Short mmCIF file of N, CA and C and ligand atoms in Angstrom, two decimals:
data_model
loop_
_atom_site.label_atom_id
_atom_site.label_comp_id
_atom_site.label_asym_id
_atom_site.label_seq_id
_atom_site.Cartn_x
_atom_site.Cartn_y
_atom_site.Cartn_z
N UNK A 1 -25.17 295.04 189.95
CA UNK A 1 -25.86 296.29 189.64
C UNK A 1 -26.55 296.16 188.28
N UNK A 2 -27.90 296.52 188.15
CA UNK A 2 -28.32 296.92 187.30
C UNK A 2 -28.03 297.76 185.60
N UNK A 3 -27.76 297.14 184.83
CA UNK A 3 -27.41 297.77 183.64
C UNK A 3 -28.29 298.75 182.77
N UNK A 4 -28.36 299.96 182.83
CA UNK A 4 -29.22 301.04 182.43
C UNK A 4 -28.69 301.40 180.88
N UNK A 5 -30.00 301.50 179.76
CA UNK A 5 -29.33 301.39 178.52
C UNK A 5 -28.08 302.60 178.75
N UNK A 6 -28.56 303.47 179.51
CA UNK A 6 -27.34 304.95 179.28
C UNK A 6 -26.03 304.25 179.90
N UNK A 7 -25.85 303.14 180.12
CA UNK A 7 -24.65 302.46 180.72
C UNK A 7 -24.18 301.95 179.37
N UNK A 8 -24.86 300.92 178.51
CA UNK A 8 -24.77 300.31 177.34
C UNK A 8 -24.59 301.13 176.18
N UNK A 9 -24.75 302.84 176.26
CA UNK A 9 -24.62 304.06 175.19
C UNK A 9 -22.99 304.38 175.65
N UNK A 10 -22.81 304.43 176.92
CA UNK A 10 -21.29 304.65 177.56
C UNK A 10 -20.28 303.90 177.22
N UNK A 11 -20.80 302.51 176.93
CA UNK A 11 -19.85 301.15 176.88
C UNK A 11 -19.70 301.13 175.30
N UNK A 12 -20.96 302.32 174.44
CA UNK A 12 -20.57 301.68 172.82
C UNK A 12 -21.31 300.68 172.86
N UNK A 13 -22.32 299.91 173.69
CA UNK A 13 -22.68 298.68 173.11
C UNK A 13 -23.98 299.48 172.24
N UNK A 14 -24.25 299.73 172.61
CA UNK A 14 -25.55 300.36 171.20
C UNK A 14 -25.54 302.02 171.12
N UNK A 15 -25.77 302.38 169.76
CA UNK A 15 -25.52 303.79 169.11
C UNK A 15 -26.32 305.10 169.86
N UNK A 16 -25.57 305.84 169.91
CA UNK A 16 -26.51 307.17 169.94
C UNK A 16 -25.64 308.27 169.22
N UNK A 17 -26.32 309.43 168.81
CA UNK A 17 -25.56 310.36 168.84
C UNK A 17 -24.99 311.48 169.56
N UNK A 18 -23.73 311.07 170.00
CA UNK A 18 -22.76 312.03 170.72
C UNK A 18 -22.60 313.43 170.25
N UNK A 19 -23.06 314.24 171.32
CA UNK A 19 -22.50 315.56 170.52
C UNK A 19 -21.20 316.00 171.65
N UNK A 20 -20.80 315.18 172.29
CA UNK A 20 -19.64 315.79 173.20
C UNK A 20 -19.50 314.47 174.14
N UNK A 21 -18.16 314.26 174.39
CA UNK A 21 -17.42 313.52 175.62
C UNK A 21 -16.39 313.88 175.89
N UNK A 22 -15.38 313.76 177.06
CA UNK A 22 -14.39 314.02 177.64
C UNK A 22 -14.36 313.01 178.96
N UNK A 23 -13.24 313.49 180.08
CA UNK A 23 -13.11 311.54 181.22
C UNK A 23 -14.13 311.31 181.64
N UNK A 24 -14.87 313.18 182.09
CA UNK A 24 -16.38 312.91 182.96
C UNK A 24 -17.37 312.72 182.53
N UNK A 25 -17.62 313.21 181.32
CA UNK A 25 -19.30 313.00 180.61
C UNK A 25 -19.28 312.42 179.39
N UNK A 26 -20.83 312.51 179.26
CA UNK A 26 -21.18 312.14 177.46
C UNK A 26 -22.07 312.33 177.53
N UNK A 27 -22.49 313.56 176.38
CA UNK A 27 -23.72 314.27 175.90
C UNK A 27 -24.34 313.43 174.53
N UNK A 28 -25.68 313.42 174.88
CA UNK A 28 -26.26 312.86 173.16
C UNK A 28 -27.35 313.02 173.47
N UNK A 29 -28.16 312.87 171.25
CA UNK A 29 -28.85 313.50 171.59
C UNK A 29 -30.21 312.55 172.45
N UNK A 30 -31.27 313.21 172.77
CA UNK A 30 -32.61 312.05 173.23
C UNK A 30 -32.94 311.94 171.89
N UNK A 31 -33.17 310.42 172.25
CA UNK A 31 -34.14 309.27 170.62
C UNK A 31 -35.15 310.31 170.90
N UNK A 32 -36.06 310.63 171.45
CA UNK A 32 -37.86 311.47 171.59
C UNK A 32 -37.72 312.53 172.05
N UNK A 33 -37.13 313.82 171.00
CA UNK A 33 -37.03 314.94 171.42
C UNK A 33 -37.67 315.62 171.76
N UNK A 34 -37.74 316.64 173.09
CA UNK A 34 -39.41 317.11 173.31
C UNK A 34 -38.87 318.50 173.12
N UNK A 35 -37.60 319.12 172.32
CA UNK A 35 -37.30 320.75 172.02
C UNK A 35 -36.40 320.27 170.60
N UNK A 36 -35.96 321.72 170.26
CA UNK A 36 -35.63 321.35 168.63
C UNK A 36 -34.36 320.95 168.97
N UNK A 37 -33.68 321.12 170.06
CA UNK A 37 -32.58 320.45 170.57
C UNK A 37 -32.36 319.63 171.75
N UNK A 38 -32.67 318.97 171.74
CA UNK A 38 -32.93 318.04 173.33
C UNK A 38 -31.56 316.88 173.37
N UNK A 39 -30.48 317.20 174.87
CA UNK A 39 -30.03 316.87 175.07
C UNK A 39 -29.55 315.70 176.41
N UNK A 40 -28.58 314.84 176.33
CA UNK A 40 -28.77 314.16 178.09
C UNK A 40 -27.50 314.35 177.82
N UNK A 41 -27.18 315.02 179.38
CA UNK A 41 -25.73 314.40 179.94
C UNK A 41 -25.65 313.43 181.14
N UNK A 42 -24.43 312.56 180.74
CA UNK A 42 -24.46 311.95 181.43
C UNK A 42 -22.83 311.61 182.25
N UNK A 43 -23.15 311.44 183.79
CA UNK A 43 -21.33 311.11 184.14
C UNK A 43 -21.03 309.74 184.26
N UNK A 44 -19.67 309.43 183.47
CA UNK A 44 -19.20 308.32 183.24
C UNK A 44 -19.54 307.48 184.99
N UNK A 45 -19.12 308.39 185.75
CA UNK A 45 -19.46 307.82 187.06
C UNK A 45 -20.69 308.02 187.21
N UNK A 46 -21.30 306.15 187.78
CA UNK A 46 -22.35 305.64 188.34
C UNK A 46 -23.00 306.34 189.24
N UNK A 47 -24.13 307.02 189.12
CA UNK A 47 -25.23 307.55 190.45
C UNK A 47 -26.17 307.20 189.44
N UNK A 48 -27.41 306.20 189.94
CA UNK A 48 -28.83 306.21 189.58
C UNK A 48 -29.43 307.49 189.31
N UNK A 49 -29.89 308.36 190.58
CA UNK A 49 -30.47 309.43 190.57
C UNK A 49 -30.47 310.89 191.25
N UNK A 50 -30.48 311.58 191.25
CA UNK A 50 -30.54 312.76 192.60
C UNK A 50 -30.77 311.93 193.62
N UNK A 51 -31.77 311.42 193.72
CA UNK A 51 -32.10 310.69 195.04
C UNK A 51 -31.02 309.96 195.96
N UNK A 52 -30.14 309.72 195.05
CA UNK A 52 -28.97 308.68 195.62
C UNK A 52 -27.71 309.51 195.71
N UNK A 53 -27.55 310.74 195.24
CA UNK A 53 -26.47 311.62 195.77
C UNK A 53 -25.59 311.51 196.96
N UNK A 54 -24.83 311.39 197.32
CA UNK A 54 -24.42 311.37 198.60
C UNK A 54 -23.14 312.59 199.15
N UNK A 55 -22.69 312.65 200.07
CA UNK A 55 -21.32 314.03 200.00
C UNK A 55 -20.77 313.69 198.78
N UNK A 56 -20.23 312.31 198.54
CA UNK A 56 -19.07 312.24 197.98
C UNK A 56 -19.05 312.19 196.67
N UNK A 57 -20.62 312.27 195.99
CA UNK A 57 -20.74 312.18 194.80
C UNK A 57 -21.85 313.86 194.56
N UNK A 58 -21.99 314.60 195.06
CA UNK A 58 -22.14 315.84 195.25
C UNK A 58 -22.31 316.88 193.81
N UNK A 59 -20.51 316.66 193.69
CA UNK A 59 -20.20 317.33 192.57
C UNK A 59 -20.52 317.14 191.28
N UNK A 60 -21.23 315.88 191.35
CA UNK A 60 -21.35 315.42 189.68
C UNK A 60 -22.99 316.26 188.86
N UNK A 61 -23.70 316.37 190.24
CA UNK A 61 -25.00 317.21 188.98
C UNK A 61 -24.31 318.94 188.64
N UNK A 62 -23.44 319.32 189.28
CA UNK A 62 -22.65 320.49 189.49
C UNK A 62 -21.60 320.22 188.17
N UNK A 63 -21.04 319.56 188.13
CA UNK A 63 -20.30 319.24 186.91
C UNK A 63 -20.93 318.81 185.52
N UNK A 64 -21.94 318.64 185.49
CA UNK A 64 -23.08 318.27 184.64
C UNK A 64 -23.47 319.44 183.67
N UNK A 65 -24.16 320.47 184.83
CA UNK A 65 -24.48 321.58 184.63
C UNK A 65 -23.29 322.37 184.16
N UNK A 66 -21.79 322.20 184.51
CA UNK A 66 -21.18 323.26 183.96
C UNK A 66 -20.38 322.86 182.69
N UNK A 67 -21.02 321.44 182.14
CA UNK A 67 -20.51 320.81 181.08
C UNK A 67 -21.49 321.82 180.18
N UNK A 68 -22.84 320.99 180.36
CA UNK A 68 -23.81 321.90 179.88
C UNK A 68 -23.75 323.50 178.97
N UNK A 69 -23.11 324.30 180.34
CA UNK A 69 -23.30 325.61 180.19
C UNK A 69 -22.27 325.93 179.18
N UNK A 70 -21.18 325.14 179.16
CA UNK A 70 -19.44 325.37 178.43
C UNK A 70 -20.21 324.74 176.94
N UNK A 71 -21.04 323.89 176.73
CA UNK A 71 -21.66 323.24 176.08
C UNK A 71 -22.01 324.53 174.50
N UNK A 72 -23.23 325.04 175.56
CA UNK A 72 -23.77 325.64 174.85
C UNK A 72 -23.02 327.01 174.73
N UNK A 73 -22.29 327.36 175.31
CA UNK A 73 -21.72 328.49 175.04
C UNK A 73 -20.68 328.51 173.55
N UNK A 74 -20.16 327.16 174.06
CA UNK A 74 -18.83 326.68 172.64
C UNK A 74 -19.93 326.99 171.50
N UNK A 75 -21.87 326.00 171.04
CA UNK A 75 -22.20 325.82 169.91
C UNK A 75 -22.88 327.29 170.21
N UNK A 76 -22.60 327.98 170.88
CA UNK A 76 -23.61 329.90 170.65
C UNK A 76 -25.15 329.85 170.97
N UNK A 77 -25.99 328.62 171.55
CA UNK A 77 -27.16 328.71 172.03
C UNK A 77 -27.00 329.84 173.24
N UNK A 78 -28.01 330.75 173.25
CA UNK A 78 -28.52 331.28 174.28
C UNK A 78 -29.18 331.08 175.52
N UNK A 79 -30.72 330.09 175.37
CA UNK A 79 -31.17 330.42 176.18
C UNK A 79 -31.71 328.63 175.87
N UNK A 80 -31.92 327.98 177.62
CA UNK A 80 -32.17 326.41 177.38
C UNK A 80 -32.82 326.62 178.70
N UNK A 81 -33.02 325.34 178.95
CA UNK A 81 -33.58 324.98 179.93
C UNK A 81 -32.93 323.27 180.51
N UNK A 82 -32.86 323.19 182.00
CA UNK A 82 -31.72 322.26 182.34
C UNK A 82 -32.80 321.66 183.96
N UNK A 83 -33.01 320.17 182.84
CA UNK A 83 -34.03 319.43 184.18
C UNK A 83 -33.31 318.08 184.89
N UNK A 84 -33.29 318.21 185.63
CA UNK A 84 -33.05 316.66 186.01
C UNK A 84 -34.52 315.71 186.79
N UNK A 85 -34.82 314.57 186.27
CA UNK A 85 -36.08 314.09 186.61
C UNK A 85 -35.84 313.16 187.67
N UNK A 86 -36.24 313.07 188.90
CA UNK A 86 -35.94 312.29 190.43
C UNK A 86 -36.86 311.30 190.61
N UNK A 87 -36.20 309.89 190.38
CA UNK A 87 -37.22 308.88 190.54
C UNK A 87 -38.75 308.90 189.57
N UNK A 88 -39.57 307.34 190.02
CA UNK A 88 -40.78 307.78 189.02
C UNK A 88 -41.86 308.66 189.05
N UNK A 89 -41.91 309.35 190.13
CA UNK A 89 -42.70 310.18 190.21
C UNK A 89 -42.55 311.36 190.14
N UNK A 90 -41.10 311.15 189.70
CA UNK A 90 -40.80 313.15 188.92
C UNK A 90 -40.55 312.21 187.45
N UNK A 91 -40.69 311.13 186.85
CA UNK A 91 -40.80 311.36 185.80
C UNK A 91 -39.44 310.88 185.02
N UNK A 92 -38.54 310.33 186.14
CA UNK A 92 -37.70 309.51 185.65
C UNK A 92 -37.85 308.09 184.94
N UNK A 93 -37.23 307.64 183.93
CA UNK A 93 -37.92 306.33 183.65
C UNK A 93 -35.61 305.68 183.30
N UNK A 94 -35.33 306.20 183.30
CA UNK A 94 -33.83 305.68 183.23
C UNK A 94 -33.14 305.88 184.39
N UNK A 95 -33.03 304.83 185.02
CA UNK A 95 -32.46 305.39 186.03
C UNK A 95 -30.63 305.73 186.53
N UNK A 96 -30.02 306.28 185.72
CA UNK A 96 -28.94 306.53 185.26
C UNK A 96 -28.90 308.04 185.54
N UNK A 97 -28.18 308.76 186.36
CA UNK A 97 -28.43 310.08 186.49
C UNK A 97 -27.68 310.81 185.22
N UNK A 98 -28.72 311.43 184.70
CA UNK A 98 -28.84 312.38 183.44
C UNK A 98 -29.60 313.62 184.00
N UNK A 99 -28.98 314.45 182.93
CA UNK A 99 -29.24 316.27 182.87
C UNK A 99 -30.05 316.08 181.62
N UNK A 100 -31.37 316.84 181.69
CA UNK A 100 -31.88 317.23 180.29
C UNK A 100 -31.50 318.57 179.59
N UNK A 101 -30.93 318.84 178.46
CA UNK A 101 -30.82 320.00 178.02
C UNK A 101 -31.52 320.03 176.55
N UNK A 102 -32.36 321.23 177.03
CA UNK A 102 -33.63 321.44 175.85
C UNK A 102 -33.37 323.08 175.65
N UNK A 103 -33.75 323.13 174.24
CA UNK A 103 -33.66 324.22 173.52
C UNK A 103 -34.20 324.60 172.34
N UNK A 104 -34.80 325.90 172.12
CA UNK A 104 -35.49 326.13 170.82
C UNK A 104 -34.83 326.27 169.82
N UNK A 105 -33.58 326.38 170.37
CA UNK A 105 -32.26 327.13 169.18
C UNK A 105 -31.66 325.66 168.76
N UNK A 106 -30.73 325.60 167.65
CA UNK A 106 -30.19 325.15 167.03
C UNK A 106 -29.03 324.93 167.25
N UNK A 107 -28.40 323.54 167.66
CA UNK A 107 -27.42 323.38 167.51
C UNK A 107 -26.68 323.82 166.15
N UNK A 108 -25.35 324.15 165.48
CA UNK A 108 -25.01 324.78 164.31
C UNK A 108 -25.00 323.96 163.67
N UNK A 109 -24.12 323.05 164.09
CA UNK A 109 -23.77 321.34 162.74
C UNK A 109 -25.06 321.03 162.27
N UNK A 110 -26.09 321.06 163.58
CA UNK A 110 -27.25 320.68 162.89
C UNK A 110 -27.95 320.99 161.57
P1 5GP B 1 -36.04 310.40 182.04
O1 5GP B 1 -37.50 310.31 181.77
O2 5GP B 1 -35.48 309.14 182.65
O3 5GP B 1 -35.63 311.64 182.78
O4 5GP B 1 -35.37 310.59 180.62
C1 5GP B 1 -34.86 309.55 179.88
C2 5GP B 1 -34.71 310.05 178.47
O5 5GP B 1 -33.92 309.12 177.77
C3 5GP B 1 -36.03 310.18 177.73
O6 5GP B 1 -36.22 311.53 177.33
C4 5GP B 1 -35.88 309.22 176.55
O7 5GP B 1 -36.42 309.73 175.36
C5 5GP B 1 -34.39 309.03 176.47
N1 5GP B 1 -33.98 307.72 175.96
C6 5GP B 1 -34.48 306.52 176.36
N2 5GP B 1 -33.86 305.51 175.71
C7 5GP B 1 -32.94 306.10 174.90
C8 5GP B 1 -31.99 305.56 173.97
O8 5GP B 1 -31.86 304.36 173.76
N3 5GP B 1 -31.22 306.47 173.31
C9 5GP B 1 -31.33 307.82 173.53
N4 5GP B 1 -30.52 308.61 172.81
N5 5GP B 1 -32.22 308.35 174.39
C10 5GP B 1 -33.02 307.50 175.07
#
């Protein structure tokens, strides 16, 4: 299988900044932020993309999203916006299934 840098951010082999992990995910932030807070989550478990979903892996953009939501509720953001990009012609270029979480608001630490 293919090694996707968001595999090599999971493993610690090269840096990002984490703003959250636990068994299932790891949030950090995007290197090219396109909001004043731009986030990826990602699940420790392997799915490329939406596209490759299957029953049994179902739950993970669902668990994503409610990392997300617990996310922003813990740092007091209000109001975001939550994309996931499907293959290259929605605009995927990692193919590592990630949640985008973008926001005008401010993380606090920040
Ligand atoms: P996609 O276009 O695949 O939905 O989104 C991939 C995102 O990953 C992009 O917004 C891009 O800026 C971000 N990204 C790509 N390489 C790295 C990296 O090495 N570190 C971090 N933190 N983000 C990355």
């Amino acid at each position: 299988m293919e090694q996707t840098i968001f595999h090599r951010i999971l493993q610690k082999e090269i840096p990002a900044s984490v703003v959250y992990e636990d068994e299932e995910v790891l949030a950090f932030k995007d290197i090219h932020p396109k909001a004043t807070t731009h986030l990826l989550f990602i699940p420790k478990h392997f799915v490329a993309s939406i596209a490759d979903v299957t029953p049994e892996t179902a739950h993970l953009p669902g668990m994503l999203i409610l990392k997300a939501q617990k996310f922003a509720k813990e740092k007091g953001i209000q109001g975001y916006k939550l994309t996931f990009h499907v293959g290259k012609g929605g605009g995927q270029e990692v193919m590592y299934l990630h949640l985008h979480f973008l926001s005008e608001e401010r993380v606090s630490e920040d």
